[in-house]
Coordinates of C-alpha atoms in Angstrom, one line a residue:
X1 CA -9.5 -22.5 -64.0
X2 CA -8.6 -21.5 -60.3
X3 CA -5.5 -21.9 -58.8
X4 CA -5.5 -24.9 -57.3
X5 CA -6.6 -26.8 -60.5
X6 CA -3.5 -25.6 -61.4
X7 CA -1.3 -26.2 -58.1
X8 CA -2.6 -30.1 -58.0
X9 CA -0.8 -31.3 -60.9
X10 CA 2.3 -29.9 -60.0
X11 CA 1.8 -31.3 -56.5
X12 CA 1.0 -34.4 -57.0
X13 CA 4.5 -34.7 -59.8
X14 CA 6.6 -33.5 -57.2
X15 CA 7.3 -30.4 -59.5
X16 CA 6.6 -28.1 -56.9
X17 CA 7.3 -28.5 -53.3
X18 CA 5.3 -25.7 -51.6
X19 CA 5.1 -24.7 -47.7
X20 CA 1.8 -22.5 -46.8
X21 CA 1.1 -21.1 -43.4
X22 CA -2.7 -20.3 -42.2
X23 CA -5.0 -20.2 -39.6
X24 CA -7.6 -22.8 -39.1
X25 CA -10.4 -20.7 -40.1
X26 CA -8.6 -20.1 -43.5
X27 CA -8.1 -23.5 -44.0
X28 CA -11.6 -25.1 -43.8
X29 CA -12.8 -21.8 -45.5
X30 CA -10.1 -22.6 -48.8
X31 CA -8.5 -25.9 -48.7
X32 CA -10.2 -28.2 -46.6
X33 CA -13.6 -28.1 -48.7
X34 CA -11.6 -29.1 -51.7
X35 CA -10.9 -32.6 -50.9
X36 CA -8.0 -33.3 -53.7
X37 CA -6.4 -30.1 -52.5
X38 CA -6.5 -31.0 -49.4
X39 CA -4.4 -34.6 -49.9
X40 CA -1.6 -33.3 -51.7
X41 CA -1.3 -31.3 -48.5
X42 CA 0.4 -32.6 -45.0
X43 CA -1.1 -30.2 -42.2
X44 CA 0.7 -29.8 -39.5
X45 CA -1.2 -27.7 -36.2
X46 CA 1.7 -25.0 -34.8
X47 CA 0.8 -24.6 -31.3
X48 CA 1.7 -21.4 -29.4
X49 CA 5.1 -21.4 -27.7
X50 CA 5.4 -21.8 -24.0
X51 CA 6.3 -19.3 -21.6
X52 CA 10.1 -20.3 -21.3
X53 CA 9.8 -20.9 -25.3
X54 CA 9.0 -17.4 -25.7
X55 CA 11.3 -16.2 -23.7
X56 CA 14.1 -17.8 -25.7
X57 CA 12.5 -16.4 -29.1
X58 CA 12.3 -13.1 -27.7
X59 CA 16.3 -13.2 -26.3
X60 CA 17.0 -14.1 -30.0
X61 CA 14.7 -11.4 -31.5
X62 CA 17.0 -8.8 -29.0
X63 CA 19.5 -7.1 -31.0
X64 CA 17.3 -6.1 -34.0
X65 CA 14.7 -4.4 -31.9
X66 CA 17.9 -2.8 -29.6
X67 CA 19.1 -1.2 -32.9
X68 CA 15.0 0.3 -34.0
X69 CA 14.4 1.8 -30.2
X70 CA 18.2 3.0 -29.9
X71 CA 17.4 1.4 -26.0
X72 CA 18.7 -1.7 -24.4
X73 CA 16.6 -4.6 -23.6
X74 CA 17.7 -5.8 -20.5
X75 CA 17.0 -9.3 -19.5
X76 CA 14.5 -8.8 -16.8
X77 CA 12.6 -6.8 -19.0
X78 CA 12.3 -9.7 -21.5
X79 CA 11.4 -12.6 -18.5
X80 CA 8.8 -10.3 -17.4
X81 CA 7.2 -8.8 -20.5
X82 CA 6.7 -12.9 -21.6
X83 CA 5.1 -13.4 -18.3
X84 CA 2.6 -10.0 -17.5
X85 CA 1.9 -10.6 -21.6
X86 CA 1.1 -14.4 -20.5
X87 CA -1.5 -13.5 -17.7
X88 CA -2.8 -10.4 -18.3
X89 CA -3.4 -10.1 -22.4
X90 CA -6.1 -13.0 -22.8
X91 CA -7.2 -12.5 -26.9
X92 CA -3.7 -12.9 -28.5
X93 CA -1.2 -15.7 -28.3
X94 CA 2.7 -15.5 -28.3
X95 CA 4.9 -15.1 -28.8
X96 CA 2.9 -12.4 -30.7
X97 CA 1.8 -10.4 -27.8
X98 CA 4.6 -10.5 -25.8
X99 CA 7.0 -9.0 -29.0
X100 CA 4.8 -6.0 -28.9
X101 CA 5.2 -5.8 -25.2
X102 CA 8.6 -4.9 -25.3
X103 CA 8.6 -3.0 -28.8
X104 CA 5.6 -0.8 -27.2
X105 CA 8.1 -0.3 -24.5
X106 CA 11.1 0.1 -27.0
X107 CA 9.3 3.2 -28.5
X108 CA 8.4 4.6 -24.9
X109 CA 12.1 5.0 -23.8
X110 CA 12.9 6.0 -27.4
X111 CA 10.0 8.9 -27.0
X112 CA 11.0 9.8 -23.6
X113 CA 14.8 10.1 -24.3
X114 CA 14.0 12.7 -26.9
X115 CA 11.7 15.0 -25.7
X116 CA 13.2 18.1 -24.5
X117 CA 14.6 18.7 -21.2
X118 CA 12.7 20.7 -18.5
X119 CA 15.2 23.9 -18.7
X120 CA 14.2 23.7 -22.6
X121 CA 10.8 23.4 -22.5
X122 CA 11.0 26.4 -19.9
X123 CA 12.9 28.8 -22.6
X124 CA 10.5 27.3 -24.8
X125 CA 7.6 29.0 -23.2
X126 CA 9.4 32.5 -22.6
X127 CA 9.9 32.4 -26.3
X128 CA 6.2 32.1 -27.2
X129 CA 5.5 34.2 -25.0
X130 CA 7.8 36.9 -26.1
X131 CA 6.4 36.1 -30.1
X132 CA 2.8 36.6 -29.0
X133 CA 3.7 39.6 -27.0
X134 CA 6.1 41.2 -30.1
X135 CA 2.7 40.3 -32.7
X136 CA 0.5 42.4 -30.6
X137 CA 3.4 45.2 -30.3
X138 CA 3.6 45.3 -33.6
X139 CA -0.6 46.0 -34.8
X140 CA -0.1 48.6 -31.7
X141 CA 2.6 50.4 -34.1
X142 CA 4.9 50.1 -30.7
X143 CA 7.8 49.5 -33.1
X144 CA 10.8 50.2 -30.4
X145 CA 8.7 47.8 -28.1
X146 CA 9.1 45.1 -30.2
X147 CA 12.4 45.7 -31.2
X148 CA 13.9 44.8 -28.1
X149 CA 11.5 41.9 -27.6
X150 CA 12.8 41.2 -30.9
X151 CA 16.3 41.1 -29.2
X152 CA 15.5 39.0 -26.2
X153 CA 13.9 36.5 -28.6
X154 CA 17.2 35.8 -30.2
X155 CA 19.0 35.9 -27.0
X156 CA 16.9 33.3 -25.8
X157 CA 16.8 31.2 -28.8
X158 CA 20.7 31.0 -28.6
X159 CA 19.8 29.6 -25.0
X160 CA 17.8 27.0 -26.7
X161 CA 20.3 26.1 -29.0
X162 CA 22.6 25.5 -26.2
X163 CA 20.7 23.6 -23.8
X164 CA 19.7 21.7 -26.6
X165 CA 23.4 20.6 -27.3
X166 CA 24.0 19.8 -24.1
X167 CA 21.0 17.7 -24.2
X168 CA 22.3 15.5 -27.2
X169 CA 25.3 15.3 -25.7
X170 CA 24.3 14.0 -22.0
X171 CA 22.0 11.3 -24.1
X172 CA 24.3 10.3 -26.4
X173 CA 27.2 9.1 -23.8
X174 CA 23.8 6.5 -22.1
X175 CA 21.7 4.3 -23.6
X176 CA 18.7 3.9 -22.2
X177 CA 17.1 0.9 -21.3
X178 CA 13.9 -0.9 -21.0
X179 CA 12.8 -1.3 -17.3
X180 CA 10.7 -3.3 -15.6
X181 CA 8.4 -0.1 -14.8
X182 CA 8.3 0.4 -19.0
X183 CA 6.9 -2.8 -19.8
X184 CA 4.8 -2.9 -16.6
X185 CA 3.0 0.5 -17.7
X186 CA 2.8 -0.7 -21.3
X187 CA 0.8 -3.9 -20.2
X188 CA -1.3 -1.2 -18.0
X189 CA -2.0 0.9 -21.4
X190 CA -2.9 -2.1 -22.7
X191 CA -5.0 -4.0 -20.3
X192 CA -6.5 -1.5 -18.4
X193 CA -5.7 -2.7 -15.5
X194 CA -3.7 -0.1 -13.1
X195 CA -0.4 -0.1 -13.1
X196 CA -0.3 -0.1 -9.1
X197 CA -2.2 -3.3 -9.1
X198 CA 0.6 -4.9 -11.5
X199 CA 3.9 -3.7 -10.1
X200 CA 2.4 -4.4 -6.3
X201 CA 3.2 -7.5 -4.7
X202 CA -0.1 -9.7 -5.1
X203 CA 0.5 -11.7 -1.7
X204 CA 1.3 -7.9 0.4
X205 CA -2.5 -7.5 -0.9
X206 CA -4.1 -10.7 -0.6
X207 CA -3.0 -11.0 2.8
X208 CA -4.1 -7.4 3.7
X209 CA -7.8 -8.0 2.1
X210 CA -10.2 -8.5 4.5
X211 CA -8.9 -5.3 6.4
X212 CA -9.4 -3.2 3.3
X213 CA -12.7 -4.4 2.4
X214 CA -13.3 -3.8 5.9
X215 CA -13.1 0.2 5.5
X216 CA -15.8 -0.4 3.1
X217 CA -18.3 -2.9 4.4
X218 CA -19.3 -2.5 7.8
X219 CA -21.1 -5.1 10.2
X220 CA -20.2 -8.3 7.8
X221 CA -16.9 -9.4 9.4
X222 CA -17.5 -13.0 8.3
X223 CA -18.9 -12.6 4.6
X224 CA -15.7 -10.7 4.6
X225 CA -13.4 -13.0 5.8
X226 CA -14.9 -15.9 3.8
X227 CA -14.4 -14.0 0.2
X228 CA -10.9 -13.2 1.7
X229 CA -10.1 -16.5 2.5
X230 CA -11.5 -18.1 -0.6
X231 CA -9.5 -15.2 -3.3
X232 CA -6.4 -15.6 -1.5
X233 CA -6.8 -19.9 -2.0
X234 CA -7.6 -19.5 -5.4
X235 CA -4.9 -17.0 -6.0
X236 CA -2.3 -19.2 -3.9
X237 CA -2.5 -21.5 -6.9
X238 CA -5.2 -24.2 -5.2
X239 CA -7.6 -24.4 -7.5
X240 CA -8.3 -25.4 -11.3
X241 CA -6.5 -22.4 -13.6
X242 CA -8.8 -22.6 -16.2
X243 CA -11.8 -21.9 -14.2
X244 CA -12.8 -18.5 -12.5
X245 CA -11.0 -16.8 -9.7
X246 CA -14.2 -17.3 -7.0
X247 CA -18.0 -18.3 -7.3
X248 CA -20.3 -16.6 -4.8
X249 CA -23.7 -17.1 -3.5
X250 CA -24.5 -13.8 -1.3
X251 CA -27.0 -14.1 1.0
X252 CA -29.4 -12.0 3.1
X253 CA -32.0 -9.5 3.6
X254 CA -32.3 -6.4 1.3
X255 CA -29.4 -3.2 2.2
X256 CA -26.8 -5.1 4.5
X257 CA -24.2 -4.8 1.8
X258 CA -24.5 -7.7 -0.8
X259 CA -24.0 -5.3 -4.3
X260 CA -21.6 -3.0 -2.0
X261 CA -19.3 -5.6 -1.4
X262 CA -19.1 -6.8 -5.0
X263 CA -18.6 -3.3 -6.0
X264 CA -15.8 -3.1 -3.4
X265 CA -14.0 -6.7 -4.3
X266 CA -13.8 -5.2 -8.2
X267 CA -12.5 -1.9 -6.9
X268 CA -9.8 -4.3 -4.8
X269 CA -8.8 -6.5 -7.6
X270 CA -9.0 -4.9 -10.5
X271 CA -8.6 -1.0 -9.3
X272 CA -12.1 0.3 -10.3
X273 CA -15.4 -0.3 -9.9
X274 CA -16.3 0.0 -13.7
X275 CA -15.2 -3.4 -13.5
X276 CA -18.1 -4.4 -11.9
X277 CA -20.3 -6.0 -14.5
X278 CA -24.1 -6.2 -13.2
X279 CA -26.6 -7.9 -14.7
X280 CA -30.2 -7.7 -13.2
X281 CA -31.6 -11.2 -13.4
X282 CA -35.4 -9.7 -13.4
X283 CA -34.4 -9.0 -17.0
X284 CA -34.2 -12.9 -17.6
X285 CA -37.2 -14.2 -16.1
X286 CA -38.7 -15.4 -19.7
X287 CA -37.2 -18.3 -21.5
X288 CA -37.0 -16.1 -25.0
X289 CA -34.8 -13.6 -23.2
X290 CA -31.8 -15.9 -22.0
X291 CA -30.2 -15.9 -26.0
X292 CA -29.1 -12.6 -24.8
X293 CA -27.1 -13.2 -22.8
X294 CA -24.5 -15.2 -25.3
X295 CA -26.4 -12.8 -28.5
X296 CA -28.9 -13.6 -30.9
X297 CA -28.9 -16.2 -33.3
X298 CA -27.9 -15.3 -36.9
X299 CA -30.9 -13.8 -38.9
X300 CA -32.3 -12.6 -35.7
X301 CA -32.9 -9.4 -34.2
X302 CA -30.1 -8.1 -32.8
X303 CA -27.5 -10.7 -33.6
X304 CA -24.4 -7.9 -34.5
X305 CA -25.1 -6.6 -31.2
X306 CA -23.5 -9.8 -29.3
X307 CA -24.5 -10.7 -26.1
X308 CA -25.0 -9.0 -22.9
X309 CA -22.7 -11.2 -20.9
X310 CA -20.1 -12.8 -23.0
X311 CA -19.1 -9.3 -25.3
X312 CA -18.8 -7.6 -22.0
X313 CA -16.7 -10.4 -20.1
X314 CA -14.8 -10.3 -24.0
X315 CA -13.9 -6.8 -23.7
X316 CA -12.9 -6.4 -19.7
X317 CA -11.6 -10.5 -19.2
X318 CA -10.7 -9.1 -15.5
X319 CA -14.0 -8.3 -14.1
X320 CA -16.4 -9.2 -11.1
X321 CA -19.7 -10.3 -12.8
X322 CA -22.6 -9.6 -10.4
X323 CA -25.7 -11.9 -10.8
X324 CA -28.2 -9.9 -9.2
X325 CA -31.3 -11.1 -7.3
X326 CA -30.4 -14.7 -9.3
X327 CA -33.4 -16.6 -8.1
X328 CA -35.7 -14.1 -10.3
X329 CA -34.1 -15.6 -13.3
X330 CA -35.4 -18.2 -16.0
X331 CA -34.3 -21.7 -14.8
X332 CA -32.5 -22.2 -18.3
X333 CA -30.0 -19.8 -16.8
X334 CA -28.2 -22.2 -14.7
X335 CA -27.3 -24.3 -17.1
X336 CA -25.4 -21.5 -18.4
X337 CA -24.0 -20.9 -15.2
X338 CA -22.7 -24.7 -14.9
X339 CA -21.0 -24.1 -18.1
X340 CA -19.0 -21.4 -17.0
X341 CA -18.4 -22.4 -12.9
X342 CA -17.2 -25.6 -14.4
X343 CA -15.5 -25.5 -17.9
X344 CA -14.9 -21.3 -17.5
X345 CA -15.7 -20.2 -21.0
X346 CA -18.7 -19.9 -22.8
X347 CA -19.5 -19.7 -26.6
X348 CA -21.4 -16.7 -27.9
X349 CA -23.4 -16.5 -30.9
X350 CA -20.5 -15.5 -33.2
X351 CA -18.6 -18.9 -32.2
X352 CA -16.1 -17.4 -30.0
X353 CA -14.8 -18.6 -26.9
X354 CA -15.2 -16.3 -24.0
X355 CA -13.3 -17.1 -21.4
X356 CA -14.0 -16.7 -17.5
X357 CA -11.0 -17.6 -15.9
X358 CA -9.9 -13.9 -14.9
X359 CA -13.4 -13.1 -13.9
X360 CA -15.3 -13.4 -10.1
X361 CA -18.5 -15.0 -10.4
X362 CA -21.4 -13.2 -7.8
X363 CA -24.4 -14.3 -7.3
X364 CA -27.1 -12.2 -4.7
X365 CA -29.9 -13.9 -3.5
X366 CA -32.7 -12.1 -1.0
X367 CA -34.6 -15.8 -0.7
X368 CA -33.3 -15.4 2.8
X369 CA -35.4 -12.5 3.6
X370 CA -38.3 -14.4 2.6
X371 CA -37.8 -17.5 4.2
X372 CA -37.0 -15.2 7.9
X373 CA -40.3 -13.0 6.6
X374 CA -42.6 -16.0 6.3
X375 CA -40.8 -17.9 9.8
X376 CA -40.1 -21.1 7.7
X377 CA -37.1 -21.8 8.8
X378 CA -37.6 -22.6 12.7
X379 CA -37.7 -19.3 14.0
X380 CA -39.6 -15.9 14.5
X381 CA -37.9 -12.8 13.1
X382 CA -38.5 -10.8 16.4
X383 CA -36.3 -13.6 18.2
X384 CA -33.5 -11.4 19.2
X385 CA -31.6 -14.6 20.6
X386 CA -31.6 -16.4 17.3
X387 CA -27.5 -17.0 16.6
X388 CA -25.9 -16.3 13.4
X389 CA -24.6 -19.8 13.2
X390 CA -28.1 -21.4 13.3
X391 CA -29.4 -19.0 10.8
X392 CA -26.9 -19.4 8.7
X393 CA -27.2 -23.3 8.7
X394 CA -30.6 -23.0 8.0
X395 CA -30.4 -20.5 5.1
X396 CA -28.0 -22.9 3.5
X397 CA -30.3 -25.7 4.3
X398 CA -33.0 -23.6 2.4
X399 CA -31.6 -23.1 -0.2
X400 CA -31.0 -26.5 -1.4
X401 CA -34.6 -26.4 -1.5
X402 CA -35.0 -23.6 -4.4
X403 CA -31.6 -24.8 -6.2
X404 CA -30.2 -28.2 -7.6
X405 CA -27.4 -29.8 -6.3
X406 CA -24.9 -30.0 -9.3
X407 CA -25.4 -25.9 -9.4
X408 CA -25.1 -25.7 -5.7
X409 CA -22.5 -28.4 -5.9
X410 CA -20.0 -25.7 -7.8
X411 CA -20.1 -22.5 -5.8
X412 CA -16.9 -22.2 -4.3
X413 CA -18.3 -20.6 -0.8
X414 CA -22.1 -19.7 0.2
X415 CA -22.0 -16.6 2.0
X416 CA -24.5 -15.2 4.2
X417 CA -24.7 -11.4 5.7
X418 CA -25.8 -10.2 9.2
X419 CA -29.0 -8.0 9.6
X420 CA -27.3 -4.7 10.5
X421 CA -27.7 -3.3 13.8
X422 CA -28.0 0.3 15.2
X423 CA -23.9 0.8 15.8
X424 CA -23.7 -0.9 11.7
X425 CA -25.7 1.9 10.7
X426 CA -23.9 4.3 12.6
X427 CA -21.2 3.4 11.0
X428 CA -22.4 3.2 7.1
X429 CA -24.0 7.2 8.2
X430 CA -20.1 8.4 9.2
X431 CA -18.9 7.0 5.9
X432 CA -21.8 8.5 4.0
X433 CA -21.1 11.8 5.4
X434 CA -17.5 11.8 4.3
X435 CA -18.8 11.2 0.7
X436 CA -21.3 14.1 1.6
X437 CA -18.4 16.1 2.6
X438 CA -16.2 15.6 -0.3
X439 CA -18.9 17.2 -2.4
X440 CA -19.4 19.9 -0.5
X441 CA -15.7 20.5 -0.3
X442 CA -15.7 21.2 -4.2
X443 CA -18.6 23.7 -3.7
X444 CA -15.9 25.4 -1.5
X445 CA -17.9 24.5 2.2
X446 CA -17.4 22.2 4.7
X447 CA -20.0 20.1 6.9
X448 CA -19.3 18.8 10.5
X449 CA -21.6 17.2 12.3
X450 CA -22.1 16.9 16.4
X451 CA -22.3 13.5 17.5
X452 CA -25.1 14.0 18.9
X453 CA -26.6 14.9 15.6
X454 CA -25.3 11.8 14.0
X455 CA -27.2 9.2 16.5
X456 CA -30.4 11.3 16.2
X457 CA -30.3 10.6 12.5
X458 CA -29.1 7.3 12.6
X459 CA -32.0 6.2 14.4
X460 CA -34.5 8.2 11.8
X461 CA -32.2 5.9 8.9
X462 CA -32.9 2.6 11.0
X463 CA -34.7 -0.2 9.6
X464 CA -33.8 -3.7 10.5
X465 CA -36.4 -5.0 7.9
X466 CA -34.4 -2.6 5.4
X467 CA -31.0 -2.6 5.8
X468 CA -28.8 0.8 5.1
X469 CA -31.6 1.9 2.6
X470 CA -33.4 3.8 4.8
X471 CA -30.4 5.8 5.8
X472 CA -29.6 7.2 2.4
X473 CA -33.7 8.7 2.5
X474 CA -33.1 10.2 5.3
X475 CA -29.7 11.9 4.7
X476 CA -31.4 13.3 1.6
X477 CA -34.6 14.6 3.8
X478 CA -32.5 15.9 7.0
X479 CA -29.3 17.2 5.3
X480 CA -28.8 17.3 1.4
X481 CA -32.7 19.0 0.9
X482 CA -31.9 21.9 3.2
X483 CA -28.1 22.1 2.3
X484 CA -28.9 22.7 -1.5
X485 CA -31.6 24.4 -1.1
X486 CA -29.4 27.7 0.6
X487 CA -26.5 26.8 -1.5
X488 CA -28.7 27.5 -4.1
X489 CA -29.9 30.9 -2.1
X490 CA -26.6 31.7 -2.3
X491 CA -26.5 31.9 2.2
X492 CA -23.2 30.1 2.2
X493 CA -20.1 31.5 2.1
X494 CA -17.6 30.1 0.3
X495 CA -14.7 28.8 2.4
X496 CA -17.5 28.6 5.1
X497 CA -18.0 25.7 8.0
X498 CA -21.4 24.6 8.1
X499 CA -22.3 23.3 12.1
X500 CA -24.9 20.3 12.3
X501 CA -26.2 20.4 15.7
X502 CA -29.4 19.3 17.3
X503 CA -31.5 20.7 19.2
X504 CA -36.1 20.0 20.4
X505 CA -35.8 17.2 18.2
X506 CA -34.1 18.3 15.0
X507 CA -31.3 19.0 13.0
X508 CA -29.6 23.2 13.8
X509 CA -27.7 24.5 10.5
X510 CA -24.8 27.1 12.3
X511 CA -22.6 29.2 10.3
X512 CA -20.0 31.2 11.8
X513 CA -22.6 34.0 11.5
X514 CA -25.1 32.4 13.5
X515 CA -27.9 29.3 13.1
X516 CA -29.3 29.3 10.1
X517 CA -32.6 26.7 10.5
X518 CA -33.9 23.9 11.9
X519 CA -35.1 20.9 9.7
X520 CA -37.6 18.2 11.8

């Protein structure tokens, strides 16, 4: 006999008057398949509290936590512990999430208050010091050495003692309290996110966007201006919360900047680029292969794994998801992709909801190229004249060719990029070189380059059929092949200034001792 054979009778007398508590999974698992349990029951769903709910349980829930940390809670630190724990902790609910918010931040203060003071930690060290020093005096047989070290180690641990008391003393006459920096660095432990991106003010940054994707892009003033303008809408509050931040078509030939400026927008939002999640679409080009991108079904291959796509998104919820080279993909994709533009969440294979909402939907697309390769949209790519408005129209016009409507019909901006020119790649070569640079710095050298040099190589790393590709080859060919090779010689000096000059056609390596080569 189980228990509930034994519960129903009672039940159903009145004998026993009993009040469970259980999630929904629980339930169906336990009660609901047992019908007669079930009925004696009267369910009732318990929905998470709102904001201003929480807020109010957590002002109630005060004093007791105040007591444990030995720290006061202050009211601001409440107000915005419910709301960072509202937005940026997505897989909990509260009032759950936000009560370890603040006792996270409870035990912070209550570590920081007793650690030792920075005079103490200093007397500290001379007195380890002086210990390890009086061991080795005494397997030396140095006896009358270590007897005075023996002397100053007491003197100094009197010291300790001292600065100690005054320590307790200084601490116990203030209480600490929990600040809005505690519980903004605790969300930031938590998260991932950076705490500069938390504690700055969002619309200072929004409204400073396009110039700081700016520094990073170069030669796409309006792809960057139309990502600007359509974050800062959705982040104004003018668009459906429970979808995702943006969704992007990028277009344009190969190397002007499409993956570079998705790399850059995660860097901008979320404060790194490992938020960047890429997923190469020729990877999804056969029908059997789109299961992995929600996981495998159960009893197949691969099914504890999860998917691709939604464990990824599950695991950093504030992420740019690139869609790369999307019109390689497996038609059945976009119906994926409707899912989540329109609803924001999908389901993966373990019944999970995954939800999109804090993510940045890109998708790259190089059917441009092709269209301005084969001339079918009205014009020759040697038509120096053609204006950016009229290719862009016609891109657009393309693409509603390749793509249906309802998926077209759900970006939130189409974005096309500019062949670069020769200044562009100027440009992108300057801010290559500072990386350059910044390596070479750590090898103890330093690289300047004329400007003269700069143009000459410029124009070997100009393609406009290829974008800023070409460039990196031929910084690698003119500059990085010769550079490590005589690093590796050892010809450098460390603390050295390496001249790039040019001179009959090629690149002149000068170090204060004189040119070193020449490199065609």
């Amino acid at each position: 006999v189980d228990a509930s054979n034994m519960l129903k009778p009672a039940l159903s007398r009145g004998e026993l008057q009993c009040i469970g508590a259980t999630t929904l999974e629980e339930y169906r698992k336990y009660i609901e398949k047992n019908g007669a349990l079930e009925r004696r029951f009267q369910p009732i769903i318990v929905n998470p509290p709102t904001v201003e709910e929480t807020i109010e349980i957590i002002r109630g829930l005060k004093v007791p936590y105040e007591v444990h940390h030995k720290a006061k809670i202050t009211d601001e630190a409440i107000i915005l512990a419910v709301r960072f724990a509202d937005r940026y902790i997505n897989d909990r609910f509260l009032p759950d999430k936000a009560i370890d918010v603040i006792d996270e931040a409870g035990s912070r203060v209550r570590l920081r208050k007793a650690s030792q003071s920075p005079e103490m930690k200093k007397v500290q060290r001379e007195i380890d010091s002086l210990v390890r020093e009086k061991k080795i005096r005494i397997e030396n047989q140095e006896f009358e050495k270590a007897v005075e070290l023996r002397d100053k180690e007491e003197e100094l641990r009197s010291k300790l003692e001292l600065a100690k008391e005054k320590w307790e003393q200084e601490n116990s006459l203030s209480e600490p309290s929990i600040t809005e920096e505690d519980i903004a660095a605790v969300v930031s432990s938590m998260t991932g996110i950076p705490l500069n991106r938390i504690e700055e003010k969002e619309s200072t940054r929004l409204l400073n966007m396009a110039e700081e994707l700016g520094k990073k892009i170069v030669g796409q003033k309006e792809a960057v201006e139309a990502i600007s303008k359509a974050i800062r809408r959705s982040r104004s509050g003018l668009k459906d919360m429970r979808r995702p931040i943006g969704t992007f078509m990028f277009l344009g030939p190969t190397g002007v900047g499409k993956t570079e400026l998705a790399g850059a927008l995660a860097e901008f939002l979320f404060g790194h680029r490992d938020a960047l999640i890429r997923l190469d679409m020729s990877e999804y080009m056969e029908k059997f292969n789109i299961s992995r991108l929600t996981g495998a079904p159960p009893g197949y291959v691969g099914y504890e794994e999860g998917g691709q796509l939604t464990e990824k998104v599950r695991r950093k919820p504030y992420s740019v998801v690139l869609f790369d080279e999307i019109e390689k993909a497996n038609p059945d994709v976009f119906h994926l992709l409707l899912q989540i533009m329109d609803d924001g969440h999908l389901t993966d294979s373990y019944g999970r909801n995954i939800n999109f909402k804090n993510t940045v939907i890109i998708l790259t697309s190089n059917i441009s190229s092709k269209a301005l390769d084969k001339g079918s949209l009205g014009f020759h790519k040697d038509d120096v004249d053609l204006s950016f408005d009229k290719m862009e129209k016609d891109l657009k016009q393309d693409l509603k060719k390749e793509f249906n409507p309802e998926f077209l019909n759900r970006l939130t901006d189409m974005i096309v990029f500019r062949p670069l020119t020769l200044e562009d790649v100027t440009q992108i070569l300057d801010i290559q070189l500072n990386v350059l640079n910044e390596q070479m710095i750590q090898q103890g050298l330093t690289l300047d380059m004329t400007d003269e040099a700069k143009r000459w190589l410029a124009e070997k790393g100009y393609d406009k059929n290829f974008g800023a590709r070409p460039l990196k080859r031929a910084i690698q060919r003119h500059l990085e092949d010769f550079l490590s090779d005589e690093m590796l010689k050892g010809r450098f000096k460390s603390g050295g200034v390496i001249e790039v000059g040019l001179a009959d056609d090629s690149l002149v390596f000068t170090e204060k001792s004189g040119a070193l080569n020449t490199v065609p």
